[in-house]
Structure formats: structure tokens, C-alpha cells
PDB file of C-alpha atoms in Angstrom:
ATOM      1  CA  MET O   1       6.975 -30.635  -6.373  1.00  0.00           C
ATOM      2  CA  PRO O   2      10.036 -30.793  -4.178  1.00  0.00           C
ATOM      3  CA  PRO O   3       9.375 -28.939  -0.915  1.00  0.00           C
ATOM      4  CA  ASN O   4      10.095 -25.297  -0.574  1.00  0.00           C
ATOM      5  CA  GLN O   5      10.531 -25.050  -4.417  1.00  0.00           C
ATOM      6  CA  ILE O   6       8.646 -22.464  -6.335  1.00  0.00           C
ATOM      7  CA  GLN O   7       7.558 -23.566  -9.896  1.00  0.00           C
ATOM      8  CA  TYR O   8       7.160 -21.166 -12.716  1.00  0.00           C
ATOM      9  CA  SER O   9       5.041 -22.139 -15.854  1.00  0.00           C
ATOM     10  CA  GLU O  10       6.245 -21.156 -19.355  1.00  0.00           C
ATOM     11  CA  LYS O  11       4.666 -17.802 -20.669  1.00  0.00           C
ATOM     12  CA  TYR O  12       1.481 -17.840 -22.506  1.00  0.00           C
ATOM     13  CA  PHE O  13      -0.207 -14.969 -24.588  1.00  0.00           C
ATOM     14  CA  ASP O  14      -3.145 -13.362 -26.010  1.00  0.00           C
ATOM     15  CA  ASP O  15      -3.427 -10.389 -28.236  1.00  0.00           C
ATOM     16  CA  VAL O  16      -2.744  -7.768 -25.403  1.00  0.00           C
ATOM     17  CA  TYR O  17      -0.836  -9.799 -22.501  1.00  0.00           C
ATOM     18  CA  GLU O  18       1.715 -12.425 -21.765  1.00  0.00           C
ATOM     19  CA  TYR O  19       0.761 -14.604 -18.827  1.00  0.00           C
ATOM     20  CA  ARG O  20       2.496 -17.034 -16.490  1.00  0.00           C
ATOM     21  CA  HIS O  21       1.479 -18.865 -13.335  1.00  0.00           C
ATOM     22  CA  VAL O  22       3.617 -19.521 -10.230  1.00  0.00           C
ATOM     23  CA  VAL O  23       3.002 -22.714  -8.060  1.00  0.00           C
ATOM     24  CA  LEU O  24       3.825 -21.996  -4.423  1.00  0.00           C
ATOM     25  CA  PRO O  25       4.773 -24.910  -2.007  1.00  0.00           C
ATOM     26  CA  SER O  26       2.329 -25.375   0.904  1.00  0.00           C
ATOM     27  CA  ASP O  27       4.587 -23.719   3.562  1.00  0.00           C
ATOM     28  CA  ILE O  28       4.790 -20.436   1.307  1.00  0.00           C
ATOM     29  CA  ALA O  29       1.213 -20.596   0.145  1.00  0.00           C
ATOM     30  CA  ALA O  30       0.082 -20.574   3.926  1.00  0.00           C
ATOM     31  CA  LEU O  31       1.656 -17.017   4.015  1.00  0.00           C
ATOM     32  CA  LEU O  32      -0.616 -15.640   1.275  1.00  0.00           C
ATOM     33  CA  PRO O  33      -3.196 -13.109   2.609  1.00  0.00           C
ATOM     34  CA  LYS O  34      -6.684 -14.307   1.996  1.00  0.00           C
ATOM     35  CA  GLY O  35      -8.871 -12.655  -0.748  1.00  0.00           C
ATOM     36  CA  ARG O  36      -6.527 -10.039  -2.151  1.00  0.00           C
ATOM     37  CA  LEU O  37      -3.871  -9.332  -4.826  1.00  0.00           C
ATOM     38  CA  LEU O  38      -0.227  -9.018  -3.863  1.00  0.00           C
ATOM     39  CA  SER O  39       1.810  -6.051  -4.749  1.00  0.00           C
ATOM     40  CA  GLU O  40       5.231  -6.562  -6.383  1.00  0.00           C
ATOM     41  CA  ASN O  41       6.942  -6.046  -3.255  1.00  0.00           C
ATOM     42  CA  GLU O  42       4.676  -8.635  -1.435  1.00  0.00           C
ATOM     43  CA  TRP O  43       5.226 -11.378  -3.890  1.00  0.00           C
ATOM     44  CA  ARG O  44       8.940 -10.833  -4.118  1.00  0.00           C
ATOM     45  CA  GLY O  45       8.905 -10.916  -0.386  1.00  0.00           C
ATOM     46  CA  LEU O  46       7.570 -14.416  -0.416  1.00  0.00           C
ATOM     47  CA  GLY O  47      10.469 -15.364  -2.703  1.00  0.00           C
ATOM     48  CA  VAL O  48       8.799 -15.339  -6.152  1.00  0.00           C
ATOM     49  CA  GLN O  49      11.515 -14.296  -8.564  1.00  0.00           C
ATOM     50  CA  GLN O  50      10.485 -12.723 -11.937  1.00  0.00           C
ATOM     51  CA  SER O  51      11.804  -9.917 -14.432  1.00  0.00           C
ATOM     52  CA  ARG O  52      10.004  -6.503 -14.126  1.00  0.00           C
ATOM     53  CA  GLY O  53       6.575  -5.705 -15.272  1.00  0.00           C
ATOM     54  CA  TRP O  54       4.614  -8.747 -13.908  1.00  0.00           C
ATOM     55  CA  VAL O  55       1.298  -7.977 -12.051  1.00  0.00           C
ATOM     56  CA  HIS O  56      -0.572 -10.480  -9.865  1.00  0.00           C
ATOM     57  CA  TYR O  57      -3.831  -9.854 -11.578  1.00  0.00           C
ATOM     58  CA  ALA O  58      -6.262 -12.724 -10.349  1.00  0.00           C
ATOM     59  CA  ILE O  59      -6.952 -15.314  -7.650  1.00  0.00           C
ATOM     60  CA  HIS O  60      -8.240 -18.709  -8.682  1.00  0.00           C
ATOM     61  CA  LYS O  61     -10.135 -19.542  -5.561  1.00  0.00           C
ATOM     62  CA  PRO O  62     -10.088 -23.373  -6.066  1.00  0.00           C
ATOM     63  CA  GLU O  63      -6.323 -23.241  -6.056  1.00  0.00           C
ATOM     64  CA  PRO O  64      -4.995 -20.168  -4.128  1.00  0.00           C
ATOM     65  CA  HIS O  65      -1.549 -21.577  -4.057  1.00  0.00           C
ATOM     66  CA  ILE O  66      -1.253 -20.780  -7.891  1.00  0.00           C
ATOM     67  CA  MET O  67      -0.462 -17.147  -8.321  1.00  0.00           C
ATOM     68  CA  LEU O  68      -1.628 -15.735 -11.933  1.00  0.00           C
ATOM     69  CA  PHE O  69       0.604 -13.089 -13.281  1.00  0.00           C
ATOM     70  CA  ARG O  70       0.297 -10.981 -16.617  1.00  0.00           C
ATOM     71  CA  ARG O  71       2.103  -7.954 -18.108  1.00  0.00           C
ATOM     72  CA  PRO O  72       1.519  -6.101 -21.482  1.00  0.00           C
ATOM     73  CA  LYS O  73       2.819  -8.062 -24.398  1.00  0.00           C
ATOM     74  CA  ASN O  74       6.281  -6.996 -25.595  1.00  0.00           C
ATOM     75  CA  TYR O  75       6.781  -5.332 -22.087  1.00  0.00           C
ATOM     76  CA  GLN O  76      10.652  -6.140 -21.973  1.00  0.00           C
ATOM     77  CA  GLN O  77      11.032  -4.894 -25.671  1.00  0.00           C
ATOM     78  CA  ASN O  78       9.176  -1.696 -24.986  1.00  0.00           C
ATOM     79  CA  GLN O  79      11.111  -0.855 -21.929  1.00  0.00           C
ATOM     80  CA  GLY O  80      14.482  -1.207 -24.022  1.00  0.00           C
ATOM     81  CA  ILE O  81      13.154   1.191 -26.488  1.00  0.00           C
ATOM     82  CA  ALA O  82      11.961   3.695 -23.796  1.00  0.00           C
ATOM     83  CA  MET O  83      15.335   3.445 -22.052  1.00  0.00           C
ATOM     84  CA  GLN O  84      17.145   3.943 -25.382  1.00  0.00           C
ATOM     85  CA  ALA O  85      15.046   7.131 -26.046  1.00  0.00           C
ATOM     86  CA  GLN O  86      15.774   8.415 -22.397  1.00  0.00           C
ATOM     87  CA  GLN O  87      19.537   7.913 -23.044  1.00  0.00           C
ATOM     88  CA  ALA O  88      19.326   9.591 -26.503  1.00  0.00           C
ATOM     89  CA  ASN O  89      17.628  12.669 -24.741  1.00  0.00           C
ATOM     90  CA  GLY O  90      20.369  12.794 -22.151  1.00  0.00           C
ATOM     91  CA  MET O  91      17.766  11.898 -19.476  1.00  0.00           C
ATOM     92  CA  VAL O  92      19.657   8.667 -18.084  1.00  0.00           C
ATOM     93  CA  GLN O  93      23.228   8.433 -17.622  1.00  0.00           C
ATOM     94  CA  VAL O  94      25.044   5.289 -18.740  1.00  0.00           C
ATOM     95  CA  GLN O  95      27.795   4.232 -16.456  1.00  0.00           C
TER      96      GLN O  95
END
């Protein structure tokens, strides 16, 4: 892996969630707090860039530099439907 480059896996799925893992280079991995999950603001602050809805859900202790993420299956599609419903009900203004 090139230094200072974060690597992102392809998405993989089960019946409920979509998953991906993110491999941090050693200089960024050294900034990870020990033994706890990160909030979205925290992992974005480290430079991890992903679309909305991803949650850091587990730590794989043998490889703490690999962050494990998941979000509900069809999250983006469901968010689009919710936004359309809000717009139709006048709850969101379209610019």
C-alpha cells in the first residue's frame, strides 16, 4: 500500500447489511483510539471518506488498522425515497 493512502474494499452483503472495510496506513492507524469504536465525525476526521450511513461497527483485534463498517442494505435507495416523500409533503424545500 502506498504510504498515507487509505484503501477501501468493495461492498459485500448479507440479508440485512452491506459491509465494507477500510485499511488505514500505519501513520493514520497510530491515531486510532484503543478499544473503542469511532463516531462518524471521528473517522471522517482521520480522512476516511464514504457516503452517508456507514457505521464503524466492530474492531478486529488482530488487525486494528482495518476498520469494519456496515449500514442497512439499500440505505441509499431508502434515503432517496424518504427525501422524495418529504419533498412531496412540503417538508423539504428544493433549491
